[in-house]
Each structure stands twice: as structure tokens, then as C-alpha cells.
């Protein structure tokens, strides 16, 4: 506790502010909202190539997006891509086109004849954009020092469509490349690894090309370009880099420091090596979230930076650990749609707690879990009850609330406690191996747990994940000196009667001068009495001591 307790408290507060923003949006949602499901994939996307020239003076981009794909199972007569406020210049294709049009939210390309199933096709859309979302310029024209001019992007959840046309749903995963043309002296950062850098003799612009050769989801595509300074390290053969605007360079080292130990811890805890070619983190101005886990290149908010003078009251450890955990949970395996986003955020939250436990001891993790629980209690009382897997949201951002983060983390902690560490770890390793570079839903995790533990967790997932709410236990205890029995009465007091009863294991702890007596019980009914023989009257009765 002590100093570090305060540190983690700050990280928590940042998260809660984000949650409250999401809740405010939820509260204004329209009354008629339909269930949301992943769209029909229709096409197998093999590669997305983006070529972008940034105009830092006009805060605009000129781009060409080339998609390589093949129709799945049946002929395809038109292709719809998400695109908002893009100005179309030209559409070209390896097949003959009947035409194309742009609506306020899509680009619709119609083929002269339906494309046969499995027929690999290449389509290029040239466009310009002055994005108000998705891509953000920080330039002298917008009040920033010229020496720190930069741009950054944010895809999650559905912002990428504001700066390039794309299949903007997490159930499509594909390799990608980004080429960006910038004035000499600027850095260009993107996903994967840098494969080339050339200077155009006519324009004098430098073209930097990055390739992510492993499949990832569209919302994880990132572009950052501008003036940055860099720190470098490595873990095994994996390059680790940390970029900041030049004036922040003196504060970079303290925030970079947790990266290597966190990566080493995760490889050991998860049992699967870091899944990508390298790992970079970049600090940008006015980032809208705490951090964003783009594959191989996380974006971090600049307020995480601090000096040695404040290292005792602040830390980047929680944020760095959270974003790095996402490289496995969210990036290697990705929620199939936003109803399942707890599979991204719950894991990233919980694994940052596990890292904290390894760094500072189990008490520190329990303190994090305690803080998380307080967050759940506070947040869940002021809004309509929603299950973690919930489809009737208006905008995906509503899903990024206390359910995805702290309740998701708690759900994994309960699983780990009930399965035991060794079985839990085997389940998670298998979950990542079986679904590597693919998408997941909660049932994928449930099925592997049942297969490897020999126990059914259908009820567990039903009550904690597919239904809203939580048990509220009223506990009374008494001592009968004649029979030497402690009586503990437990009543489930949550609203909803029999429909919302929980089954859960619970530890009762009795403390007296002679020591501690523990008794494991299973709560299954609305009201139950448990009798425990003890040598003498207990001084303290604890329910769920951890
Ligand atoms: Zn996250």
C-alpha cells in the first residue's frame, strides 16, 4: 500500500473519468435501439495497403487505399466500405466496374459482373480528407510549437473510417501496410516493421513504408508522423522503442522503464511469446484515451509522463502494462464484435494487476482489485443494468465501461481462483493458441475451460457475463456457547427474487486467540445458515477475506 497505493489510485481515476464519459453518452442514447451483431464478412480480406500524404498546413490528407480480397462462398455484385466525409477522386479495380458512389457513411462499388467466389480482386480508392475524427493534426495552425508538429490516429472503435475507406469491423482481420509521405526530418511510425524509406527527388518528400505482415483488425491500424525523439532498448530479440515530442524527452525514461519487465512477465505468465515483430510506444498531444494498443505501436497520453521528483506519487506502470497486455488480449485474439469487448479490456486490466503483484507483491494486486470493486459498485448503481455481453447498445463506446474493465478483471480473477493457477494458465494459453490472429467470443473461452478443467462453467458465465447484476449478500453471525457452534446466516438481497440468484463459492474465516479457522461453503439459495464447530467464540468473522 502506501506510496504505490496512491500511484495506482491515480491510474484508476483516469479510467473512471473515461467510464463516466461513456456513461454520459449511454444516457443520451435514442430509445429505439436494435441489437448489434458482427456484419456478414462476405469477403476474405487478404491485405489493405494505404498510401497517404499528409498536408500539415491544411490539416488534410490525400490517400489511396488498396484492398486485396476474394468473395466467400458466393458471387459478389457490390462491395460496401465504411467511409465518412471522404472526397472520392477515383476508383480502379482489377475487374470491370459498373460504377461507384459515396453516401454519408459508405462507399459502394458495383461490379460490371458479379465477382465469382474465391476470385482474388484488387480495388484502389483514391480520396482526400480533412478528418474531424480518426486522424488528428497538432500543428502551429492549431496552436502547437512548429518543432513538435505531428499527427496521430485513433481507430478504436469506429473512427478509422474518417480518414480512409475500410472494412471497419473487428471480425475482419488482415495484413496491412502504410506508406506515408512527409517532409524530411519527420518520423513516420505505424504497425509492424519499417521496410523502406525513400526521398522523392521532385517533391523532396520522404516516403516511409511500414508493413504489418500478420493479420490484425482494422481498428488497430495506426499512423503517427512528425517530430519525435526516441529511446531504445530490447527484450530478447524484440526491439523496444519509446517516442516523445522533443520537449518531453527528459521525462521519457521513467515511463519507458516498466516495458521490459512487463514483457518478460507476460511471456512467462501467459506462456506464449510476444506475438509481433517489435514494440513501440508513442506519446502524443491531447490523446483522447489513456492509451491505445495498436499492434506493435501503442499510443500513450502525455500526462503519464513525470519527473523523478513525482515518481513517488505517480507512475506509468499500470498504463504501460495495460497496453502491453493488449498485444496478446485484443490484438492477437480480438473480440468478434463490440458486445464481447470485455475479452479485450477485462484481460488487459487483469493482467496489469498480475504484473503489479509480481512487481510489488500480492497485497498490491488485492488493493487494485479492491479499487476495481469499488468502481463496479459505484458505477453500476447509477445506470440501467446491463450484462457484460450486451448487444442493445447505441454506439460501441458504451461498451467500454465498468463492465469491460473492472468487472471483466474480476471475472478473470474469480476464474483463476476457482480453477487454480496451473489449470487457469493452461486454459488461457490454449485460448490464445487456438484463436491466434483470429477473433473470439466468450463461448470460445468457456469451451476451452470445460475441455481442460473437466468442469462446466456454463452457470458461471451465465450469471457473471450473460446476465447483469451481482449478488448482494446480507450476513449475520452468532455464537452458541452450549453447542460450541458459530452460525453464519447468508441472504442474497439483490432485487429480482429467484430469477437472479447466484451460485458462488465463499470462504468464511473465524479468528480467535487460538488462531484462524477457514471454512469453504457454496452459496446456492436465497437464504442459508452455516454451522461451524469452533473451540471458542470467534473474535472476528470474515466473509470472503480476500
Ligand atoms: Zn484497454
Coordinates of C-alpha atoms and ligand atoms in Angstrom, one line a residue:
X1 CA 0.0 0.0 0.0
X2 CA 1.4 3.4 0.9
X3 CA 3.1 5.2 -1.9
X4 CA 2.2 2.7 -4.6
X5 CA -1.4 2.6 -3.5
X6 CA -1.6 6.3 -4.3
X7 CA 0.0 5.7 -7.7
X8 CA -2.4 3.1 -8.7
X9 CA -5.2 5.2 -7.4
X10 CA -4.4 7.8 -10.0
X11 CA -4.5 5.4 -12.9
X12 CA -7.9 4.3 -11.6
X13 CA -9.2 7.8 -11.5
X14 CA -8.2 8.3 -15.2
X15 CA -10.1 5.2 -16.1
X16 CA -13.2 6.3 -14.2
X17 CA -13.2 9.7 -16.0
X18 CA -13.3 7.7 -19.3
X19 CA -16.1 5.5 -17.9
X20 CA -18.2 8.5 -17.0
X21 CA -17.8 9.9 -20.5
X22 CA -19.0 6.6 -21.9
X23 CA -21.9 6.6 -19.4
X24 CA -23.0 10.1 -20.3
X25 CA -23.1 9.0 -23.9
X26 CA -25.2 6.0 -22.9
X27 CA -27.6 8.1 -21.0
X28 CA -28.5 10.1 -24.1
X29 CA -29.0 7.1 -26.4
X30 CA -32.1 7.0 -28.5
X31 CA -35.0 5.0 -27.1
X32 CA -35.3 2.5 -30.0
X33 CA -32.0 0.7 -30.2
X34 CA -31.5 -2.6 -32.1
X35 CA -29.3 -5.5 -31.1
X36 CA -25.9 -5.2 -32.7
X37 CA -24.1 -8.2 -34.3
X38 CA -21.0 -8.6 -36.4
X39 CA -21.8 -8.0 -40.0
X40 CA -21.6 -10.7 -42.7
X41 CA -18.0 -10.9 -43.7
X42 CA -18.9 -11.6 -47.4
X43 CA -15.3 -11.2 -48.5
X44 CA -12.0 -12.7 -47.3
X45 CA -9.7 -9.7 -46.9
X46 CA -6.1 -10.6 -47.7
X47 CA -4.4 -7.2 -47.5
X48 CA -5.0 -3.5 -47.0
X49 CA -2.4 -1.0 -48.3
X50 CA -2.6 2.6 -47.5
X51 CA -0.6 5.4 -49.2
X52 CA -1.1 8.8 -47.5
X53 CA 0.4 12.2 -48.0
X54 CA -0.1 14.5 -45.0
X55 CA -0.7 18.2 -45.6
X56 CA 0.3 19.7 -42.2
X57 CA -0.6 23.2 -43.3
X58 CA -4.2 22.3 -44.3
X59 CA -4.7 19.5 -41.7
X60 CA -5.7 17.3 -44.6
X61 CA -4.6 14.0 -46.2
X62 CA -4.6 12.7 -49.8
X63 CA -4.7 9.0 -49.9
X64 CA -5.0 5.8 -51.9
X65 CA -6.4 2.6 -50.2
X66 CA -5.9 -0.7 -52.0
X67 CA -7.8 -3.7 -50.8
X68 CA -7.0 -7.2 -51.9
X69 CA -9.9 -9.6 -51.3
X70 CA -11.9 -12.6 -52.6
X71 CA -15.7 -13.2 -52.2
X72 CA -16.5 -16.0 -49.7
X73 CA -18.7 -18.9 -51.0
X74 CA -20.9 -16.8 -53.3
X75 CA -20.6 -14.2 -56.1
X76 CA -20.3 -10.6 -55.1
X77 CA -22.1 -7.9 -57.0
X78 CA -21.2 -4.9 -54.9
X79 CA -18.7 -4.0 -52.2
X80 CA -19.5 -1.6 -49.4
X81 CA -16.7 0.1 -47.4
X82 CA -17.1 2.3 -44.3
X83 CA -16.1 5.9 -45.2
X84 CA -17.2 9.2 -43.6
X85 CA -16.7 12.6 -45.2
X86 CA -14.1 11.4 -47.7
X87 CA -13.9 13.1 -51.1
X88 CA -13.6 10.5 -53.8
X89 CA -11.1 11.1 -56.6
X90 CA -11.1 7.7 -58.4
X91 CA -11.9 4.1 -58.0
X92 CA -10.0 1.5 -60.0
X93 CA -10.2 -2.3 -59.9
X94 CA -8.6 -5.4 -61.4
X95 CA -12.2 -6.3 -62.6
X96 CA -14.6 -4.2 -64.7
X97 CA -16.7 -1.8 -62.6
X98 CA -20.3 -0.7 -63.3
X99 CA -19.8 2.3 -61.1
X100 CA -19.4 3.6 -57.6
X101 CA -21.0 6.1 -55.2
X102 CA -20.3 7.7 -51.9
X103 CA -23.1 8.1 -49.3
X104 CA -22.7 9.9 -46.0
X105 CA -21.3 6.7 -44.4
X106 CA -20.2 4.3 -47.1
X107 CA -18.5 3.9 -50.5
X108 CA -20.4 1.5 -52.6
X109 CA -18.6 -0.1 -55.6
X110 CA -20.7 -2.0 -58.1
X111 CA -19.0 -4.6 -60.4
X112 CA -20.0 -5.0 -64.0
X113 CA -20.4 -8.7 -63.4
X114 CA -20.6 -10.4 -60.0
X115 CA -17.2 -11.5 -58.9
X116 CA -17.0 -15.3 -58.6
X117 CA -16.4 -16.8 -55.2
X118 CA -12.7 -17.1 -54.2
X119 CA -11.7 -14.8 -57.1
X120 CA -8.9 -12.6 -55.9
X121 CA -9.6 -8.9 -56.7
X122 CA -7.7 -5.7 -56.1
X123 CA -9.5 -2.4 -55.7
X124 CA -8.0 1.0 -55.2
X125 CA -9.8 4.1 -53.9
X126 CA -8.1 7.5 -54.3
X127 CA -9.5 10.2 -52.0
X128 CA -8.8 13.3 -50.0
X129 CA -10.0 14.0 -46.4
X130 CA -10.0 16.7 -43.8
X131 CA -10.8 14.4 -40.9
X132 CA -12.6 15.7 -37.8
X133 CA -12.1 12.3 -36.2
X134 CA -9.7 9.3 -36.5
X135 CA -6.7 11.4 -37.5
X136 CA -5.6 14.5 -35.6
X137 CA -3.1 17.2 -36.5
X138 CA -1.1 19.0 -33.9
X139 CA 0.5 22.0 -35.8
X140 CA 1.3 25.7 -35.4
X141 CA -2.0 26.5 -37.1
X142 CA -3.8 24.7 -34.2
X143 CA -1.6 26.3 -31.5
X144 CA 1.3 23.9 -31.1
X145 CA 5.1 24.6 -31.5
X146 CA 6.4 24.1 -35.0
X147 CA 9.2 21.9 -33.7
X148 CA 6.6 19.5 -32.2
X149 CA 4.3 19.3 -35.3
X150 CA 2.8 15.8 -35.5
X151 CA -0.3 13.8 -36.4
X152 CA -1.8 10.8 -34.8
X153 CA -4.6 8.4 -35.4
X154 CA -7.1 6.6 -33.3
X155 CA -9.1 3.7 -34.8
X156 CA -11.0 2.2 -31.9
X157 CA -13.8 1.7 -32.0
X158 CA -15.1 3.1 -35.3
X159 CA -13.0 6.2 -36.1
X160 CA -10.7 4.9 -38.9
X161 CA -13.4 5.4 -41.5
X162 CA -13.0 9.1 -41.0
X163 CA -9.6 9.1 -42.7
X164 CA -9.6 6.1 -45.1
X165 CA -12.2 3.9 -46.6
X166 CA -12.1 0.5 -44.8
X167 CA -13.9 -2.6 -43.7
X168 CA -14.3 -1.2 -40.2
X169 CA -15.4 -4.1 -38.1
X170 CA -13.3 -6.3 -35.7
X171 CA -14.4 -9.5 -37.3
X172 CA -12.3 -8.9 -40.4
X173 CA -8.5 -9.4 -39.8
X174 CA -5.9 -8.9 -42.5
X175 CA -2.3 -7.9 -43.0
X176 CA -1.7 -4.2 -43.8
X177 CA 0.9 -1.7 -44.9
X178 CA 1.1 2.1 -44.5
X179 CA 3.2 4.4 -46.7
X180 CA 3.3 8.0 -45.5
X181 CA 4.9 10.9 -47.3
X182 CA 6.3 13.6 -45.0
X183 CA 8.8 16.5 -45.1
X184 CA 12.4 15.5 -44.4
X185 CA 13.2 15.3 -40.7
X186 CA 9.9 13.9 -39.6
X187 CA 9.5 10.4 -38.3
X188 CA 6.7 8.1 -39.6
X189 CA 5.5 5.3 -37.3
X190 CA 3.0 2.6 -38.0
X191 CA 2.3 -1.1 -37.4
X192 CA 4.7 -3.9 -37.9
X193 CA 8.2 -3.0 -39.1
X194 CA 9.6 -0.3 -41.3
X195 CA 10.5 -1.8 -44.7
X196 CA 11.7 1.2 -46.7
X197 CA 12.4 4.9 -46.7
X198 CA 13.0 6.9 -49.9
X199 CA 13.1 10.5 -50.9
X200 CA 11.2 11.8 -53.9
X201 CA 13.6 14.0 -55.9
X202 CA 10.8 16.2 -57.3
X203 CA 8.8 16.9 -54.1
X204 CA 11.6 16.3 -51.6
X205 CA 9.1 14.4 -49.5
X206 CA 10.3 11.3 -47.7
X207 CA 8.1 8.1 -48.2
X208 CA 8.3 5.8 -45.3
X209 CA 6.7 2.3 -45.6
X210 CA 5.6 0.1 -42.7
X211 CA 4.4 -3.5 -43.1
X212 CA 2.3 -5.4 -40.7
X213 CA 2.6 -8.9 -42.2
X214 CA 0.4 -10.6 -39.6
X215 CA -3.4 -10.2 -39.7
X216 CA -4.9 -7.7 -37.3
X217 CA -8.2 -5.8 -37.0
X218 CA -8.8 -2.5 -38.8
X219 CA -9.3 -0.6 -35.6
X220 CA -5.6 -1.4 -34.6
X221 CA -4.1 0.3 -37.7
X222 CA -2.1 3.3 -36.6
X223 CA -0.2 6.2 -38.2
X224 CA 1.8 8.7 -36.3
X225 CA 4.1 11.2 -38.1
X226 CA 6.0 14.3 -37.0
X227 CA 8.9 15.3 -34.9
X228 CA 9.8 12.9 -32.1
X229 CA 12.8 11.8 -30.0
X230 CA 13.3 8.2 -29.3
X231 CA 14.6 5.9 -26.5
X232 CA 15.6 2.3 -27.5
X233 CA 16.1 -1.0 -25.7
X234 CA 15.3 -4.6 -26.5
X235 CA 13.9 -7.7 -24.8
X236 CA 15.3 -10.9 -26.3
X237 CA 15.5 -10.1 -30.0
X238 CA 12.4 -7.8 -29.8
X239 CA 13.2 -4.1 -30.3
X240 CA 11.5 -1.8 -27.8
X241 CA 11.2 1.9 -28.6
X242 CA 9.6 4.9 -26.8
X243 CA 8.9 8.1 -28.7
X244 CA 8.0 11.5 -27.3
X245 CA 7.6 15.0 -28.6
X246 CA 11.1 16.5 -28.3
X247 CA 10.4 18.7 -25.3
X248 CA 9.2 15.7 -23.3
X249 CA 12.4 13.7 -23.9
X250 CA 13.8 14.3 -20.3
X251 CA 10.7 12.6 -18.9
X252 CA 10.6 9.6 -21.2
X253 CA 12.9 7.2 -19.4
X254 CA 10.7 6.8 -16.3
X255 CA 7.6 5.9 -18.4
X256 CA 9.6 3.6 -20.6
X257 CA 11.1 1.7 -17.7
X258 CA 8.2 -0.8 -16.9
X259 CA 8.1 -2.0 -20.6
X260 CA 10.9 -4.6 -20.4
X261 CA 9.9 -6.2 -17.1
X262 CA 6.2 -6.3 -18.1
X263 CA 7.1 -8.1 -21.4
X264 CA 9.2 -10.6 -19.6
X265 CA 6.5 -11.2 -17.0
X266 CA 3.7 -11.6 -19.7
X267 CA 5.7 -14.1 -21.7
X268 CA 6.2 -16.2 -18.5
X269 CA 2.6 -15.8 -17.2
X270 CA 0.8 -16.2 -20.5
X271 CA 3.1 -19.0 -21.7
X272 CA 3.1 -17.7 -25.3
X273 CA 5.9 -15.4 -26.7
X274 CA 5.2 -11.8 -27.6
X275 CA 3.3 -12.2 -30.9
X276 CA 4.7 -9.4 -33.0
X277 CA 8.0 -8.2 -34.6
X278 CA 8.6 -5.2 -32.2
X279 CA 7.0 -3.0 -29.7
X280 CA 6.9 0.8 -29.8
X281 CA 5.1 3.3 -27.6
X282 CA 4.5 6.9 -28.7
X283 CA 3.4 9.9 -26.6
X284 CA 1.2 12.3 -28.5
X285 CA -0.6 15.6 -27.6
X286 CA -4.2 15.6 -26.4
X287 CA -4.8 11.9 -26.7
X288 CA -8.4 11.1 -26.2
X289 CA -7.8 7.9 -24.0
X290 CA -5.1 6.8 -21.6
X291 CA -3.6 4.6 -24.2
X292 CA -4.4 2.6 -27.3
X293 CA -3.0 -0.8 -28.1
X294 CA -2.4 -0.6 -31.8
X295 CA -0.4 -3.7 -32.9
X296 CA 3.3 -3.1 -32.3
X297 CA 2.7 0.6 -31.6
X298 CA 0.8 1.7 -28.6
X299 CA -0.3 5.4 -28.3
X300 CA 0.0 6.9 -24.8
X301 CA -1.4 10.1 -23.3
X302 CA 1.3 12.7 -22.5
X303 CA 0.0 13.2 -18.9
X304 CA 1.5 9.8 -18.0
X305 CA 5.0 11.4 -18.2
X306 CA 6.5 12.6 -15.0
X307 CA 9.8 13.6 -13.4
X308 CA 11.9 11.8 -10.8
X309 CA 10.5 14.3 -8.3
X310 CA 7.0 12.9 -8.6
X311 CA 7.9 9.2 -9.2
X312 CA 6.7 8.6 -5.6
X313 CA 3.2 9.7 -6.3
X314 CA 2.7 8.8 -10.0
X315 CA 3.7 6.1 -12.3
X316 CA 3.2 4.8 -15.9
X317 CA 3.4 1.2 -14.7
X318 CA -0.4 0.5 -14.9
X319 CA -0.8 2.2 -18.2
X320 CA 2.2 0.6 -19.9
X321 CA 1.3 -2.9 -18.5
X322 CA -2.3 -2.5 -19.6
X323 CA -1.5 -1.6 -23.2
X324 CA 1.2 -4.2 -23.5
X325 CA -1.1 -7.0 -22.3
X326 CA -3.5 -6.0 -25.1
X327 CA -0.8 -7.1 -27.6
X328 CA -2.0 -10.7 -26.7
X329 CA -5.5 -9.9 -25.5
X330 CA -7.3 -7.7 -28.1
X331 CA -4.6 -7.8 -30.8
X332 CA -3.5 -11.5 -31.2
X333 CA -7.1 -12.6 -30.3
X334 CA -9.7 -9.9 -30.9
X335 CA -13.3 -9.6 -29.8
X336 CA -15.5 -10.6 -32.7
X337 CA -17.8 -7.6 -32.1
X338 CA -18.1 -4.8 -29.5
X339 CA -20.6 -6.9 -27.4
X340 CA -17.6 -9.0 -26.5
X341 CA -15.1 -6.2 -25.7
X342 CA -14.6 -7.5 -22.1
X343 CA -12.4 -10.1 -23.7
X344 CA -10.1 -7.3 -24.7
X345 CA -10.4 -4.9 -21.7
X346 CA -11.0 -7.3 -18.9
X347 CA -7.9 -9.3 -19.8
X348 CA -5.7 -6.1 -20.2
X349 CA -6.9 -4.8 -16.8
X350 CA -6.4 -8.1 -15.0
X351 CA -3.0 -8.9 -16.5
X352 CA -1.7 -5.4 -15.5
X353 CA -2.9 -6.3 -11.9
X354 CA -1.0 -9.6 -12.2
X355 CA 2.1 -7.7 -13.2
X356 CA 1.7 -5.4 -10.3
X357 CA 1.5 -8.5 -8.0
X358 CA 4.8 -9.7 -9.4
X359 CA 6.5 -6.3 -9.0
X360 CA 5.2 -5.3 -5.6
X361 CA 3.5 -8.3 -4.0
X362 CA 0.1 -9.9 -3.8
X363 CA -1.3 -7.2 -1.4
X364 CA -0.8 -4.6 -4.1
X365 CA -2.9 -6.7 -6.5
X366 CA -5.6 -7.2 -3.9
X367 CA -5.6 -3.4 -3.4
X368 CA -6.1 -3.0 -7.1
X369 CA -9.0 -5.5 -7.1
X370 CA -10.5 -3.7 -4.1
X371 CA -10.4 -0.4 -6.1
X372 CA -11.9 -2.1 -9.1
X373 CA -14.7 -3.5 -6.9
X374 CA -15.5 0.0 -5.6
X375 CA -15.7 1.2 -9.2
X376 CA -18.2 -1.5 -10.0
X377 CA -20.4 -0.7 -7.0
X378 CA -20.4 3.0 -7.7
X379 CA -20.9 2.8 -11.5
X380 CA -23.5 0.0 -11.6
X381 CA -25.9 1.8 -9.2
X382 CA -26.5 4.9 -11.4
X383 CA -27.5 3.2 -14.6
X384 CA -29.8 0.6 -16.1
X385 CA -28.4 -2.9 -15.6
X386 CA -26.5 -4.4 -18.5
X387 CA -24.8 -7.7 -18.9
X388 CA -21.1 -7.7 -19.8
X389 CA -22.0 -9.3 -23.2
X390 CA -24.6 -6.9 -24.2
X391 CA -26.0 -6.2 -27.7
X392 CA -28.5 -3.4 -27.3
X393 CA -26.1 -0.5 -27.3
X394 CA -26.3 2.5 -29.5
X395 CA -22.6 3.3 -30.0
X396 CA -19.7 0.9 -29.4
X397 CA -18.1 3.3 -26.9
X398 CA -20.9 2.5 -24.4
X399 CA -19.4 -1.0 -24.1
X400 CA -16.1 0.5 -22.7
X401 CA -17.4 1.0 -19.2
X402 CA -17.1 -0.7 -15.7
X403 CA -18.3 -4.0 -17.2
X404 CA -15.5 -4.4 -19.7
X405 CA -12.7 -3.1 -17.4
X406 CA -13.1 -3.8 -13.6
X407 CA -15.9 -6.4 -13.9
X408 CA -14.0 -8.1 -16.7
X409 CA -10.9 -8.2 -14.5
X410 CA -12.9 -9.6 -11.5
X411 CA -14.5 -12.3 -13.7
X412 CA -11.0 -13.5 -14.7
X413 CA -9.8 -13.3 -11.1
X414 CA -12.8 -15.5 -10.0
X415 CA -11.9 -18.0 -12.8
X416 CA -8.3 -18.1 -11.7
X417 CA -9.2 -18.7 -8.1
X418 CA -11.8 -21.3 -8.9
X419 CA -9.6 -23.2 -11.4
X420 CA -6.3 -22.9 -9.6
X421 CA -3.4 -21.1 -11.2
X422 CA -2.0 -24.1 -13.2
X423 CA -5.3 -25.1 -14.9
X424 CA -6.2 -21.4 -15.5
X425 CA -2.9 -20.8 -17.2
X426 CA -3.2 -23.9 -19.4
X427 CA -6.7 -22.7 -20.4
X428 CA -5.5 -19.2 -21.3
X429 CA -2.5 -20.5 -23.3
X430 CA -4.8 -22.8 -25.2
X431 CA -7.3 -20.0 -25.8
X432 CA -4.5 -17.8 -27.4
X433 CA -3.0 -20.7 -29.4
X434 CA -6.3 -21.9 -30.8
X435 CA -7.5 -18.4 -31.8
X436 CA -4.2 -16.7 -32.6
X437 CA -4.6 -13.9 -35.2
X438 CA -8.4 -14.6 -35.2
X439 CA -11.4 -13.4 -33.4
X440 CA -13.1 -14.6 -30.2
X441 CA -16.4 -14.7 -28.4
X442 CA -17.0 -15.6 -24.7
X443 CA -18.1 -19.1 -25.6
X444 CA -14.6 -19.8 -27.1
X445 CA -13.1 -19.3 -23.6
X446 CA -15.9 -21.2 -21.9
X447 CA -15.5 -24.2 -24.2
X448 CA -11.7 -24.4 -23.6
X449 CA -12.2 -24.2 -19.8
X450 CA -14.7 -27.0 -19.8
X451 CA -12.4 -29.1 -22.1
X452 CA -9.3 -28.6 -20.0
X453 CA -10.7 -28.4 -16.4
X454 CA -13.3 -31.1 -16.7
X455 CA -15.8 -28.8 -15.1
X456 CA -18.7 -26.9 -16.6
X457 CA -18.6 -23.1 -16.2
X458 CA -21.9 -22.6 -18.1
X459 CA -23.5 -21.3 -14.9
X460 CA -20.5 -19.1 -14.1
X461 CA -20.6 -17.4 -17.5
X462 CA -24.4 -17.2 -17.5
X463 CA -24.6 -15.4 -14.2
X464 CA -21.5 -13.2 -14.4
X465 CA -21.2 -12.5 -18.1
X466 CA -24.5 -13.0 -19.9
X467 CA -26.7 -11.6 -17.2
X468 CA -26.5 -8.2 -15.4
X469 CA -26.2 -7.6 -11.7
X470 CA -24.3 -9.1 -8.9
X471 CA -25.0 -10.8 -5.6
X472 CA -25.7 -8.6 -2.6
X473 CA -25.1 -10.7 0.5
X474 CA -26.6 -9.9 3.9
X475 CA -24.6 -11.7 6.5
X476 CA -25.3 -12.3 10.2
X477 CA -23.3 -14.4 12.6
X478 CA -23.9 -15.6 16.1
X479 CA -22.2 -18.0 18.7
X480 CA -23.9 -20.7 20.7
X481 CA -21.7 -21.3 23.8
X482 CA -23.6 -24.5 24.7
X483 CA -23.1 -26.4 21.4
X484 CA -19.8 -24.5 20.5
X485 CA -21.2 -23.7 17.1
X486 CA -20.7 -20.5 15.1
X487 CA -23.8 -19.8 13.0
X488 CA -23.4 -17.7 9.8
X489 CA -26.6 -16.8 8.0
X490 CA -26.3 -15.5 4.4
X491 CA -29.2 -14.0 2.5
X492 CA -29.0 -12.9 -1.2
X493 CA -30.6 -9.5 -1.1
X494 CA -30.3 -8.4 -4.7
X495 CA -33.6 -7.4 -6.5
X496 CA -35.2 -10.0 -8.8
X497 CA -36.0 -12.9 -6.5
X498 CA -35.3 -16.4 -7.6
X499 CA -34.5 -15.3 -11.2
X500 CA -31.3 -13.5 -10.1
X501 CA -29.9 -16.0 -7.5
X502 CA -26.2 -16.6 -7.8
X503 CA -24.3 -19.8 -7.1
X504 CA -20.9 -19.0 -5.7
X505 CA -18.1 -20.4 -3.5
X506 CA -17.4 -18.4 -0.4
X507 CA -14.7 -18.6 2.3
X508 CA -15.7 -18.0 5.9
X509 CA -12.9 -17.1 8.2
X510 CA -13.1 -17.3 12.0
X511 CA -10.4 -15.6 14.0
X512 CA -9.7 -16.0 17.7
X513 CA -6.8 -16.1 20.2
X514 CA -6.1 -19.7 19.2
X515 CA -5.7 -18.8 15.5
X516 CA -7.7 -19.0 12.3
X517 CA -10.3 -21.5 11.1
X518 CA -11.3 -21.4 7.5
X519 CA -14.5 -23.0 6.1
X520 CA -15.3 -23.1 2.4
X521 CA -19.1 -23.0 1.6
X522 CA -21.2 -22.9 -1.6
X523 CA -23.9 -20.3 -1.7
X524 CA -26.8 -21.6 -3.8
X525 CA -30.0 -20.4 -2.2
X526 CA -31.8 -17.1 -1.3
X527 CA -31.1 -17.8 2.4
X528 CA -28.8 -20.3 4.0
X529 CA -27.4 -21.0 7.5
X530 CA -24.0 -22.5 8.0
X531 CA -22.8 -24.0 11.3
X532 CA -19.1 -24.3 12.1
X533 CA -17.8 -26.0 15.3
X534 CA -15.1 -24.0 17.0
X535 CA -13.1 -24.4 20.2
X536 CA -14.3 -21.0 21.4
X537 CA -16.2 -17.9 20.5
X538 CA -14.5 -16.1 17.5
X539 CA -13.4 -12.5 17.9
X540 CA -13.8 -11.8 14.2
X541 CA -15.9 -13.5 11.5
X542 CA -14.8 -12.6 7.9
X543 CA -16.7 -13.4 4.7
X544 CA -14.5 -13.6 1.6
X545 CA -11.4 -12.3 3.4
X546 CA -9.6 -11.7 0.1
Ligands
LIG1 ZN1 -7.5 -1.3 -22.8

